[in-house]
């Protein structure tokens, strides 16, 4: 693995209205190449068909994973040193969010 890239994270890519249940290896390599050529900062390596069991393991692990978010912010005025110090002091912010409606059926009530 290229050390410039962060650790690999499993994900599932669902292809709607797929012509085949399990695409051939050359089709998966072509999809990887197309995703990398799009140059959106995503590197995909080793696409493979996913079994139901693997999908269930990924879904079970998704709630326990720590996620990192980045935000690009604009300010109506230039930031001074005090502003920068306050921003740099912010760490480990807990983001509270509701479960999206599209996944409610998969989540147990809390």
PDB file of N, CA and C in Angstrom:
ATOM      1  N   UNK A   1       0.842  -1.180   0.000  1.00  0.00           N
ATOM      2  CA  UNK A   1       0.000   0.000   0.000  1.00  0.00           C
ATOM      3  C   UNK A   1       0.883   1.237   0.000  1.00  0.00           C
ATOM      4  N   UNK A   2       0.471   2.242  -0.722  1.00  0.00           N
ATOM      5  CA  UNK A   2       1.189   3.501  -0.812  1.00  0.00           C
ATOM      6  C   UNK A   2       1.111   4.215   0.538  1.00  0.00           C
ATOM      7  N   UNK A   3       2.254   4.532   1.181  1.00  0.00           N
ATOM      8  CA  UNK A   3       2.212   5.186   2.491  1.00  0.00           C
ATOM      9  C   UNK A   3       1.603   6.578   2.452  1.00  0.00           C
ATOM     10  N   UNK A   4       1.481   7.171   1.275  1.00  0.00           N
ATOM     11  CA  UNK A   4       0.863   8.493   1.176  1.00  0.00           C
ATOM     12  C   UNK A   4      -0.646   8.421   1.375  1.00  0.00           C
ATOM     13  N   UNK A   5      -1.215   7.236   1.264  1.00  0.00           N
ATOM     14  CA  UNK A   5      -2.665   7.084   1.414  1.00  0.00           C
ATOM     15  C   UNK A   5      -2.978   6.568   2.807  1.00  0.00           C
ATOM     16  N   UNK A   6      -4.084   7.037   3.410  1.00  0.00           N
ATOM     17  CA  UNK A   6      -4.461   6.535   4.732  1.00  0.00           C
ATOM     18  C   UNK A   6      -4.871   5.065   4.660  1.00  0.00           C
ATOM     19  N   UNK A   7      -5.053   4.476   5.817  1.00  0.00           N
ATOM     20  CA  UNK A   7      -5.443   3.062   5.881  1.00  0.00           C
ATOM     21  C   UNK A   7      -6.727   2.828   5.092  1.00  0.00           C
ATOM     22  N   UNK A   8      -6.832   1.651   4.546  1.00  0.00           N
ATOM     23  CA  UNK A   8      -8.007   1.300   3.755  1.00  0.00           C
ATOM     24  C   UNK A   8      -9.228   1.147   4.648  1.00  0.00           C
ATOM     25  N   UNK A   9     -10.347   1.592   4.169  1.00  0.00           N
ATOM     26  CA  UNK A   9     -11.609   1.455   4.882  1.00  0.00           C
ATOM     27  C   UNK A   9     -12.571   0.702   3.992  1.00  0.00           C
ATOM     28  N   UNK A  10     -13.164  -0.358   4.503  1.00  0.00           N
ATOM     29  CA  UNK A  10     -14.109  -1.105   3.670  1.00  0.00           C
ATOM     30  C   UNK A  10     -15.367  -0.287   3.413  1.00  0.00           C
ATOM     31  N   UNK A  11     -15.920  -0.448   2.263  1.00  0.00           N
ATOM     32  CA  UNK A  11     -17.176   0.206   1.927  1.00  0.00           C
ATOM     33  C   UNK A  11     -17.889  -0.663   0.915  1.00  0.00           C
ATOM     34  N   UNK A  12     -19.154  -0.387   0.735  1.00  0.00           N
ATOM     35  CA  UNK A  12     -19.951  -1.142  -0.226  1.00  0.00           C
ATOM     36  C   UNK A  12     -20.443  -0.172  -1.286  1.00  0.00           C
ATOM     37  N   UNK A  13     -20.218  -0.520  -2.516  1.00  0.00           N
ATOM     38  CA  UNK A  13     -20.698   0.247  -3.657  1.00  0.00           C
ATOM     39  C   UNK A  13     -21.823  -0.560  -4.285  1.00  0.00           C
ATOM     40  N   UNK A  14     -23.021  -0.024  -4.235  1.00  0.00           N
ATOM     41  CA  UNK A  14     -24.163  -0.725  -4.817  1.00  0.00           C
ATOM     42  C   UNK A  14     -24.383  -0.215  -6.234  1.00  0.00           C
ATOM     43  N   UNK A  15     -24.457  -1.119  -7.166  1.00  0.00           N
ATOM     44  CA  UNK A  15     -24.702  -0.755  -8.560  1.00  0.00           C
ATOM     45  C   UNK A  15     -26.157  -1.088  -8.864  1.00  0.00           C
ATOM     46  N   UNK A  16     -26.962  -0.053  -9.024  1.00  0.00           N
ATOM     47  CA  UNK A  16     -28.387  -0.247  -9.307  1.00  0.00           C
ATOM     48  C   UNK A  16     -28.577  -0.769 -10.721  1.00  0.00           C
ATOM     49  N   UNK A  17     -29.530  -1.634 -10.875  1.00  0.00           N
ATOM     50  CA  UNK A  17     -29.885  -2.209 -12.176  1.00  0.00           C
ATOM     51  C   UNK A  17     -28.665  -2.821 -12.869  1.00  0.00           C
ATOM     52  N   UNK A  18     -27.862  -3.533 -12.088  1.00  0.00           N
ATOM     53  CA  UNK A  18     -26.668  -4.177 -12.649  1.00  0.00           C
ATOM     54  C   UNK A  18     -27.072  -5.273 -13.625  1.00  0.00           C
ATOM     55  N   UNK A  19     -26.318  -5.404 -14.673  1.00  0.00           N
ATOM     56  CA  UNK A  19     -26.604  -6.440 -15.674  1.00  0.00           C
ATOM     57  C   UNK A  19     -26.151  -7.812 -15.199  1.00  0.00           C
ATOM     58  N   UNK A  20     -25.180  -7.839 -14.283  1.00  0.00           N
ATOM     59  CA  UNK A  20     -24.661  -9.098 -13.749  1.00  0.00           C
ATOM     60  C   UNK A  20     -24.621  -9.006 -12.228  1.00  0.00           C
ATOM     61  N   UNK A  21     -24.860 -10.131 -11.560  1.00  0.00           N
ATOM     62  CA  UNK A  21     -24.789 -10.144 -10.099  1.00  0.00           C
ATOM     63  C   UNK A  21     -23.357  -9.929  -9.623  1.00  0.00           C
ATOM     64  N   UNK A  22     -22.402 -10.543 -10.292  1.00  0.00           N
ATOM     65  CA  UNK A  22     -20.995 -10.409  -9.924  1.00  0.00           C
ATOM     66  C   UNK A  22     -20.206 -10.005 -11.157  1.00  0.00           C
ATOM     67  N   UNK A  23     -19.815  -8.719 -11.251  1.00  0.00           N
ATOM     68  CA  UNK A  23     -19.073  -8.268 -12.432  1.00  0.00           C
ATOM     69  C   UNK A  23     -17.721  -8.966 -12.531  1.00  0.00           C
ATOM     70  N   UNK A  24     -17.233  -9.175 -13.751  1.00  0.00           N
ATOM     71  CA  UNK A  24     -15.924  -9.812 -13.926  1.00  0.00           C
ATOM     72  C   UNK A  24     -14.806  -8.905 -13.408  1.00  0.00           C
ATOM     73  N   UNK A  25     -13.673  -9.519 -13.096  1.00  0.00           N
ATOM     74  CA  UNK A  25     -12.544  -8.796 -12.530  1.00  0.00           C
ATOM     75  C   UNK A  25     -12.116  -7.615 -13.398  1.00  0.00           C
ATOM     76  N   UNK A  26     -12.089  -7.797 -14.711  1.00  0.00           N
ATOM     77  CA  UNK A  26     -11.644  -6.692 -15.588  1.00  0.00           C
ATOM     78  C   UNK A  26     -12.591  -5.496 -15.488  1.00  0.00           C
ATOM     79  N   UNK A  27     -13.877  -5.740 -15.248  1.00  0.00           N
ATOM     80  CA  UNK A  27     -14.833  -4.641 -15.097  1.00  0.00           C
ATOM     81  C   UNK A  27     -14.580  -3.886 -13.790  1.00  0.00           C
ATOM     82  N   UNK A  28     -14.232  -4.610 -12.740  1.00  0.00           N
ATOM     83  CA  UNK A  28     -13.924  -3.966 -11.461  1.00  0.00           C
ATOM     84  C   UNK A  28     -12.657  -3.126 -11.562  1.00  0.00           C
ATOM     85  N   UNK A  29     -11.616  -3.641 -12.270  1.00  0.00           N
ATOM     86  CA  UNK A  29     -10.384  -2.861 -12.446  1.00  0.00           C
ATOM     87  C   UNK A  29     -10.670  -1.601 -13.269  1.00  0.00           C
ATOM     88  N   UNK A  30     -11.536  -1.718 -14.276  1.00  0.00           N
ATOM     89  CA  UNK A  30     -11.886  -0.553 -15.096  1.00  0.00           C
ATOM     90  C   UNK A  30     -12.628   0.486 -14.255  1.00  0.00           C
ATOM     91  N   UNK A  31     -13.492   0.023 -13.356  1.00  0.00           N
ATOM     92  CA  UNK A  31     -14.216   0.939 -12.475  1.00  0.00           C
ATOM     93  C   UNK A  31     -13.250   1.648 -11.526  1.00  0.00           C
ATOM     94  N   UNK A  32     -12.291   0.917 -10.975  1.00  0.00           N
ATOM     95  CA  UNK A  32     -11.262   1.532 -10.125  1.00  0.00           C
ATOM     96  C   UNK A  32     -10.518   2.623 -10.893  1.00  0.00           C
ATOM     97  N   UNK A  33     -10.109   2.306 -12.120  1.00  0.00           N
ATOM     98  CA  UNK A  33      -9.358   3.270 -12.939  1.00  0.00           C
ATOM     99  C   UNK A  33     -10.204   4.503 -13.235  1.00  0.00           C
ATOM    100  N   UNK A  34     -11.478   4.304 -13.532  1.00  0.00           N
ATOM    101  CA  UNK A  34     -12.362   5.436 -13.832  1.00  0.00           C
ATOM    102  C   UNK A  34     -12.546   6.322 -12.603  1.00  0.00           C
ATOM    103  N   UNK A  35     -12.666   5.707 -11.432  1.00  0.00           N
ATOM    104  CA  UNK A  35     -12.833   6.493 -10.206  1.00  0.00           C
ATOM    105  C   UNK A  35     -11.576   7.303  -9.908  1.00  0.00           C
ATOM    106  N   UNK A  36     -10.416   6.703 -10.120  1.00  0.00           N
ATOM    107  CA  UNK A  36      -9.172   7.432  -9.878  1.00  0.00           C
ATOM    108  C   UNK A  36      -8.973   8.534 -10.923  1.00  0.00           C
ATOM    109  N   UNK A  37      -9.330   8.262 -12.170  1.00  0.00           N
ATOM    110  CA  UNK A  37      -9.169   9.253 -13.241  1.00  0.00           C
ATOM    111  C   UNK A  37     -10.071  10.462 -13.024  1.00  0.00           C
ATOM    112  N   UNK A  38     -11.182  10.269 -12.315  1.00  0.00           N
ATOM    113  CA  UNK A  38     -12.090  11.392 -12.044  1.00  0.00           C
ATOM    114  C   UNK A  38     -11.418  12.430 -11.150  1.00  0.00           C
ATOM    115  N   UNK A  39     -10.347  12.040 -10.448  1.00  0.00           N
ATOM    116  CA  UNK A  39      -9.518  12.944  -9.653  1.00  0.00           C
ATOM    117  C   UNK A  39     -10.320  13.749  -8.634  1.00  0.00           C
ATOM    118  N   UNK A  40     -11.106  13.033  -7.829  1.00  0.00           N
ATOM    119  CA  UNK A  40     -11.858  13.683  -6.751  1.00  0.00           C
ATOM    120  C   UNK A  40     -11.238  13.383  -5.391  1.00  0.00           C
ATOM    121  N   UNK A  41      -9.979  12.938  -5.373  1.00  0.00           N
ATOM    122  CA  UNK A  41      -9.296  12.664  -4.124  1.00  0.00           C
ATOM    123  C   UNK A  41      -9.636  11.312  -3.520  1.00  0.00           C
ATOM    124  N   UNK A  42     -10.231  10.438  -4.299  1.00  0.00           N
ATOM    125  CA  UNK A  42     -10.595   9.109  -3.815  1.00  0.00           C
ATOM    126  C   UNK A  42      -9.747   8.085  -4.540  1.00  0.00           C
ATOM    127  N   UNK A  43      -9.150   7.187  -3.772  1.00  0.00           N
ATOM    128  CA  UNK A  43      -8.379   6.103  -4.376  1.00  0.00           C
ATOM    129  C   UNK A  43      -9.054   4.804  -3.977  1.00  0.00           C
ATOM    130  N   UNK A  44      -9.385   4.010  -4.955  1.00  0.00           N
ATOM    131  CA  UNK A  44     -10.061   2.738  -4.722  1.00  0.00           C
ATOM    132  C   UNK A  44      -9.143   1.631  -5.210  1.00  0.00           C
ATOM    133  N   UNK A  45      -8.875   0.675  -4.330  1.00  0.00           N
ATOM    134  CA  UNK A  45      -7.979  -0.428  -4.659  1.00  0.00           C
ATOM    135  C   UNK A  45      -8.637  -1.735  -4.240  1.00  0.00           C
ATOM    136  N   UNK A  46      -8.649  -2.698  -5.136  1.00  0.00           N
ATOM    137  CA  UNK A  46      -9.102  -4.035  -4.773  1.00  0.00           C
ATOM    138  C   UNK A  46     -10.597  -4.220  -4.676  1.00  0.00           C
ATOM    139  N   UNK A  47     -11.358  -3.605  -5.582  1.00  0.00           N
ATOM    140  CA  UNK A  47     -12.802  -3.849  -5.578  1.00  0.00           C
ATOM    141  C   UNK A  47     -13.065  -5.333  -5.785  1.00  0.00           C
ATOM    142  N   UNK A  48     -13.935  -5.871  -4.972  1.00  0.00           N
ATOM    143  CA  UNK A  48     -14.324  -7.278  -5.096  1.00  0.00           C
ATOM    144  C   UNK A  48     -15.816  -7.397  -4.833  1.00  0.00           C
ATOM    145  N   UNK A  49     -16.469  -8.408  -5.396  1.00  0.00           N
ATOM    146  CA  UNK A  49     -17.885  -8.618  -5.061  1.00  0.00           C
ATOM    147  C   UNK A  49     -18.018  -8.861  -3.556  1.00  0.00           C
ATOM    148  N   UNK A  50     -19.103  -8.409  -2.989  1.00  0.00           N
ATOM    149  CA  UNK A  50     -19.321  -8.490  -1.550  1.00  0.00           C
ATOM    150  C   UNK A  50     -20.363  -9.562  -1.236  1.00  0.00           C
ATOM    151  N   UNK A  51     -20.048 -10.425  -0.290  1.00  0.00           N
ATOM    152  CA  UNK A  51     -21.021 -11.429   0.138  1.00  0.00           C
ATOM    153  C   UNK A  51     -21.997 -10.790   1.127  1.00  0.00           C
ATOM    154  N   UNK A  52     -23.130 -11.416   1.314  1.00  0.00           N
ATOM    155  CA  UNK A  52     -24.095 -10.920   2.305  1.00  0.00           C
ATOM    156  C   UNK A  52     -23.465 -10.873   3.698  1.00  0.00           C
ATOM    157  N   UNK A  53     -22.664 -11.880   4.018  1.00  0.00           N
ATOM    158  CA  UNK A  53     -22.031 -11.939   5.336  1.00  0.00           C
ATOM    159  C   UNK A  53     -21.079 -10.760   5.537  1.00  0.00           C
ATOM    160  N   UNK A  54     -20.293 -10.446   4.523  1.00  0.00           N
ATOM    161  CA  UNK A  54     -19.366  -9.314   4.625  1.00  0.00           C
ATOM    162  C   UNK A  54     -20.132  -8.006   4.768  1.00  0.00           C
ATOM    163  N   UNK A  55     -21.217  -7.866   4.041  1.00  0.00           N
ATOM    164  CA  UNK A  55     -22.040  -6.658   4.128  1.00  0.00           C
ATOM    165  C   UNK A  55     -22.598  -6.502   5.537  1.00  0.00           C
ATOM    166  N   UNK A  56     -23.070  -7.573   6.136  1.00  0.00           N
ATOM    167  CA  UNK A  56     -23.592  -7.514   7.503  1.00  0.00           C
ATOM    168  C   UNK A  56     -22.500  -7.109   8.488  1.00  0.00           C
ATOM    169  N   UNK A  57     -21.277  -7.631   8.329  1.00  0.00           N
ATOM    170  CA  UNK A  57     -20.167  -7.253   9.217  1.00  0.00           C
ATOM    171  C   UNK A  57     -19.845  -5.764   9.086  1.00  0.00           C
ATOM    172  N   UNK A  58     -19.870  -5.247   7.875  1.00  0.00           N
ATOM    173  CA  UNK A  58     -19.603  -3.820   7.661  1.00  0.00           C
ATOM    174  C   UNK A  58     -20.686  -2.989   8.329  1.00  0.00           C
ATOM    175  N   UNK A  59     -21.943  -3.382   8.176  1.00  0.00           N
ATOM    176  CA  UNK A  59     -23.049  -2.639   8.796  1.00  0.00           C
ATOM    177  C   UNK A  59     -22.951  -2.660  10.321  1.00  0.00           C
ATOM    178  N   UNK A  60     -22.585  -3.810  10.891  1.00  0.00           N
ATOM    179  CA  UNK A  60     -22.450  -3.918  12.344  1.00  0.00           C
ATOM    180  C   UNK A  60     -21.327  -3.026  12.860  1.00  0.00           C
ATOM    181  N   UNK A  61     -20.241  -2.924  12.114  1.00  0.00           N
ATOM    182  CA  UNK A  61     -19.085  -2.139  12.554  1.00  0.00           C
ATOM    183  C   UNK A  61     -19.282  -0.644  12.356  1.00  0.00           C
ATOM    184  N   UNK A  62     -20.230  -0.254  11.537  1.00  0.00           N
ATOM    185  CA  UNK A  62     -20.341   1.158  11.165  1.00  0.00           C
ATOM    186  C   UNK A  62     -20.663   2.056  12.354  1.00  0.00           C
ATOM    187  N   UNK A  63     -21.395   1.582  13.349  1.00  0.00           N
ATOM    188  CA  UNK A  63     -21.719   2.417  14.504  1.00  0.00           C
ATOM    189  C   UNK A  63     -20.542   2.606  15.455  1.00  0.00           C
ATOM    190  N   UNK A  64     -19.592   1.687  15.451  1.00  0.00           N
ATOM    191  CA  UNK A  64     -18.479   1.777  16.388  1.00  0.00           C
ATOM    192  C   UNK A  64     -17.280   2.524  15.802  1.00  0.00           C
ATOM    193  N   UNK A  65     -17.337   2.892  14.557  1.00  0.00           N
ATOM    194  CA  UNK A  65     -16.200   3.559  13.918  1.00  0.00           C
ATOM    195  C   UNK A  65     -16.159   5.038  14.290  1.00  0.00           C
ATOM    196  N   UNK A  66     -14.949   5.533  14.478  1.00  0.00           N
ATOM    197  CA  UNK A  66     -14.761   6.956  14.701  1.00  0.00           C
ATOM    198  C   UNK A  66     -14.607   7.615  13.339  1.00  0.00           C
ATOM    199  N   UNK A  67     -15.307   8.698  13.130  1.00  0.00           N
ATOM    200  CA  UNK A  67     -15.272   9.369  11.833  1.00  0.00           C
ATOM    201  C   UNK A  67     -14.588  10.723  11.984  1.00  0.00           C
ATOM    202  N   UNK A  68     -13.934  11.151  10.931  1.00  0.00           N
ATOM    203  CA  UNK A  68     -13.268  12.441  10.911  1.00  0.00           C
ATOM    204  C   UNK A  68     -13.913  13.295   9.832  1.00  0.00           C
ATOM    205  N   UNK A  69     -14.238  14.516  10.199  1.00  0.00           N
ATOM    206  CA  UNK A  69     -14.857  15.439   9.257  1.00  0.00           C
ATOM    207  C   UNK A  69     -13.953  16.651   9.088  1.00  0.00           C
ATOM    208  N   UNK A  70     -14.000  17.243   7.923  1.00  0.00           N
ATOM    209  CA  UNK A  70     -13.296  18.490   7.666  1.00  0.00           C
ATOM    210  C   UNK A  70     -14.308  19.483   7.130  1.00  0.00           C
ATOM    211  N   UNK A  71     -14.064  20.759   7.389  1.00  0.00           N
ATOM    212  CA  UNK A  71     -14.955  21.793   6.878  1.00  0.00           C
ATOM    213  C   UNK A  71     -14.113  22.948   6.352  1.00  0.00           C
ATOM    214  N   UNK A  72     -14.538  23.500   5.258  1.00  0.00           N
ATOM    215  CA  UNK A  72     -13.916  24.694   4.707  1.00  0.00           C
ATOM    216  C   UNK A  72     -14.830  25.852   5.076  1.00  0.00           C
ATOM    217  N   UNK A  73     -14.301  26.815   5.821  1.00  0.00           N
ATOM    218  CA  UNK A  73     -15.131  27.910   6.339  1.00  0.00           C
ATOM    219  C   UNK A  73     -14.632  29.251   5.817  1.00  0.00           C
ATOM    220  N   UNK A  74     -15.562  30.147   5.619  1.00  0.00           N
ATOM    221  CA  UNK A  74     -15.247  31.511   5.224  1.00  0.00           C
ATOM    222  C   UNK A  74     -15.643  32.437   6.366  1.00  0.00           C
ATOM    223  N   UNK A  75     -14.917  33.533   6.492  1.00  0.00           N
ATOM    224  CA  UNK A  75     -15.209  34.515   7.531  1.00  0.00           C
ATOM    225  C   UNK A  75     -15.392  35.877   6.871  1.00  0.00           C
ATOM    226  N   UNK A  76     -16.267  36.695   7.443  1.00  0.00           N
ATOM    227  CA  UNK A  76     -16.553  38.010   6.858  1.00  0.00           C
ATOM    228  C   UNK A  76     -15.423  39.015   7.092  1.00  0.00           C
ATOM    229  N   UNK A  77     -14.466  38.639   7.925  1.00  0.00           N
ATOM    230  CA  UNK A  77     -13.325  39.527   8.192  1.00  0.00           C
ATOM    231  C   UNK A  77     -12.058  38.686   8.296  1.00  0.00           C
ATOM    232  N   UNK A  78     -10.909  39.313   8.136  1.00  0.00           N
ATOM    233  CA  UNK A  78      -9.659  38.564   8.299  1.00  0.00           C
ATOM    234  C   UNK A  78      -9.522  38.070   9.745  1.00  0.00           C
ATOM    235  N   UNK A  79      -8.981  36.883   9.912  1.00  0.00           N
ATOM    236  CA  UNK A  79      -8.770  36.344  11.255  1.00  0.00           C
ATOM    237  C   UNK A  79      -7.464  36.876  11.827  1.00  0.00           C
ATOM    238  N   UNK A  80      -7.493  37.225  13.115  1.00  0.00           N
ATOM    239  CA  UNK A  80      -6.261  37.669  13.764  1.00  0.00           C
ATOM    240  C   UNK A  80      -5.661  36.500  14.549  1.00  0.00           C
ATOM    241  N   UNK A  81      -4.554  36.754  15.215  1.00  0.00           N
ATOM    242  CA  UNK A  81      -3.846  35.689  15.938  1.00  0.00           C
ATOM    243  C   UNK A  81      -4.717  35.083  17.039  1.00  0.00           C
ATOM    244  N   UNK A  82      -5.517  35.910  17.701  1.00  0.00           N
ATOM    245  CA  UNK A  82      -6.389  35.398  18.770  1.00  0.00           C
ATOM    246  C   UNK A  82      -7.452  34.464  18.194  1.00  0.00           C
ATOM    247  N   UNK A  83      -8.008  34.835  17.041  1.00  0.00           N
ATOM    248  CA  UNK A  83      -8.990  33.965  16.379  1.00  0.00           C
ATOM    249  C   UNK A  83      -8.358  32.622  16.036  1.00  0.00           C
ATOM    250  N   UNK A  84      -7.173  32.686  15.466  1.00  0.00           N
ATOM    251  CA  UNK A  84      -6.485  31.456  15.065  1.00  0.00           C
ATOM    252  C   UNK A  84      -6.188  30.577  16.278  1.00  0.00           C
ATOM    253  N   UNK A  85      -5.763  31.192  17.378  1.00  0.00           N
ATOM    254  CA  UNK A  85      -5.467  30.427  18.592  1.00  0.00           C
ATOM    255  C   UNK A  85      -6.724  29.734  19.115  1.00  0.00           C
ATOM    256  N   UNK A  86      -7.855  30.443  19.101  1.00  0.00           N
ATOM    257  CA  UNK A  86      -9.117  29.832  19.558  1.00  0.00           C
ATOM    258  C   UNK A  86      -9.502  28.659  18.666  1.00  0.00           C
ATOM    259  N   UNK A  87      -9.345  28.818  17.367  1.00  0.00           N
ATOM    260  CA  UNK A  87      -9.699  27.734  16.447  1.00  0.00           C
ATOM    261  C   UNK A  87      -8.781  26.529  16.623  1.00  0.00           C
ATOM    262  N   UNK A  88      -7.487  26.779  16.792  1.00  0.00           N
ATOM    263  CA  UNK A  88      -6.538  25.677  16.951  1.00  0.00           C
ATOM    264  C   UNK A  88      -6.718  24.947  18.283  1.00  0.00           C
ATOM    265  N   UNK A  89      -7.321  25.618  19.265  1.00  0.00           N
ATOM    266  CA  UNK A  89      -7.546  24.994  20.574  1.00  0.00           C
ATOM    267  C   UNK A  89      -8.719  24.016  20.552  1.00  0.00           C
ATOM    268  N   UNK A  90      -9.568  24.109  19.557  1.00  0.00           N
ATOM    269  CA  UNK A  90     -10.734  23.223  19.472  1.00  0.00           C
ATOM    270  C   UNK A  90     -10.267  21.832  19.057  1.00  0.00           C
ATOM    271  N   UNK A  91     -10.587  20.837  19.877  1.00  0.00           N
ATOM    272  CA  UNK A  91     -10.201  19.456  19.577  1.00  0.00           C
ATOM    273  C   UNK A  91     -11.308  18.516  20.027  1.00  0.00           C
ATOM    274  N   UNK A  92     -11.354  17.360  19.405  1.00  0.00           N
ATOM    275  CA  UNK A  92     -12.281  16.291  19.792  1.00  0.00           C
ATOM    276  C   UNK A  92     -13.717  16.787  19.961  1.00  0.00           C
ATOM    277  N   UNK A  93     -14.209  17.469  18.966  1.00  0.00           N
ATOM    278  CA  UNK A  93     -15.587  17.952  18.986  1.00  0.00           C
ATOM    279  C   UNK A  93     -16.513  16.774  18.719  1.00  0.00           C
ATOM    280  N   UNK A  94     -17.524  16.634  19.539  1.00  0.00           N
ATOM    281  CA  UNK A  94     -18.491  15.562  19.332  1.00  0.00           C
ATOM    282  C   UNK A  94     -19.621  16.117  18.473  1.00  0.00           C
ATOM    283  N   UNK A  95     -19.836  15.495  17.337  1.00  0.00           N
ATOM    284  CA  UNK A  95     -20.896  15.923  16.426  1.00  0.00           C
ATOM    285  C   UNK A  95     -22.127  15.077  16.719  1.00  0.00           C
ATOM    286  N   UNK A  96     -23.192  15.726  17.125  1.00  0.00           N
ATOM    287  CA  UNK A  96     -24.445  15.028  17.385  1.00  0.00           C
ATOM    288  C   UNK A  96     -25.302  15.138  16.140  1.00  0.00           C
ATOM    289  N   UNK A  97     -25.761  14.016  15.672  1.00  0.00           N
ATOM    290  CA  UNK A  97     -26.583  14.045  14.470  1.00  0.00           C
ATOM    291  C   UNK A  97     -27.657  12.987  14.569  1.00  0.00           C
ATOM    292  N   UNK A  98     -28.776  13.269  13.954  1.00  0.00           N
ATOM    293  CA  UNK A  98     -29.862  12.301  13.901  1.00  0.00           C
ATOM    294  C   UNK A  98     -29.554  11.269  12.832  1.00  0.00           C
ATOM    295  N   UNK A  99     -30.086  10.088  13.018  1.00  0.00           N
ATOM    296  CA  UNK A  99     -29.952   9.057  11.998  1.00  0.00           C
ATOM    297  C   UNK A  99     -30.784   9.468  10.796  1.00  0.00           C
ATOM    298  N   UNK A 100     -30.195   9.454   9.605  1.00  0.00           N
ATOM    299  CA  UNK A 100     -30.981   9.808   8.420  1.00  0.00           C
ATOM    300  C   UNK A 100     -32.176   8.871   8.255  1.00  0.00           C
ATOM    301  N   UNK A 101     -33.271   9.399   7.763  1.00  0.00           N
ATOM    302  CA  UNK A 101     -34.490   8.618   7.568  1.00  0.00           C
ATOM    303  C   UNK A 101     -34.213   7.383   6.724  1.00  0.00           C
ATOM    304  N   UNK A 102     -33.325   7.492   5.742  1.00  0.00           N
ATOM    305  CA  UNK A 102     -33.070   6.381   4.829  1.00  0.00           C
ATOM    306  C   UNK A 102     -32.470   5.162   5.521  1.00  0.00           C
ATOM    307  N   UNK A 103     -31.893   5.329   6.736  1.00  0.00           N
ATOM    308  CA  UNK A 103     -31.303   4.184   7.426  1.00  0.00           C
ATOM    309  C   UNK A 103     -32.002   3.841   8.737  1.00  0.00           C
ATOM    310  N   UNK A 104     -33.077   4.532   9.074  1.00  0.00           N
ATOM    311  CA  UNK A 104     -33.766   4.278  10.337  1.00  0.00           C
ATOM    312  C   UNK A 104     -34.176   2.823  10.497  1.00  0.00           C
ATOM    313  N   UNK A 105     -34.592   2.197   9.419  1.00  0.00           N
ATOM    314  CA  UNK A 105     -35.063   0.811   9.509  1.00  0.00           C
ATOM    315  C   UNK A 105     -33.949  -0.161   9.900  1.00  0.00           C
ATOM    316  N   UNK A 106     -32.680   0.253   9.764  1.00  0.00           N
ATOM    317  CA  UNK A 106     -31.553  -0.629  10.089  1.00  0.00           C
ATOM    318  C   UNK A 106     -31.053  -0.427  11.510  1.00  0.00           C
ATOM    319  N   UNK A 107     -31.515   0.612  12.190  1.00  0.00           N
ATOM    320  CA  UNK A 107     -30.977   0.966  13.499  1.00  0.00           C
ATOM    321  C   UNK A 107     -31.926   0.563  14.622  1.00  0.00           C
ATOM    322  N   UNK A 108     -31.335   0.070  15.697  1.00  0.00           N
ATOM    323  CA  UNK A 108     -32.131  -0.249  16.881  1.00  0.00           C
ATOM    324  C   UNK A 108     -32.456   1.048  17.610  1.00  0.00           C
ATOM    325  N   UNK A 109     -33.600   1.100  18.268  1.00  0.00           N
ATOM    326  CA  UNK A 109     -33.977   2.287  19.034  1.00  0.00           C
ATOM    327  C   UNK A 109     -33.007   2.465  20.194  1.00  0.00           C
ATOM    328  N   UNK A 110     -32.649   3.721  20.473  1.00  0.00           N
ATOM    329  CA  UNK A 110     -31.687   3.991  21.559  1.00  0.00           C
ATOM    330  C   UNK A 110     -32.387   4.658  22.706  1.00  0.00           C
TER     331      UNK A 110
END
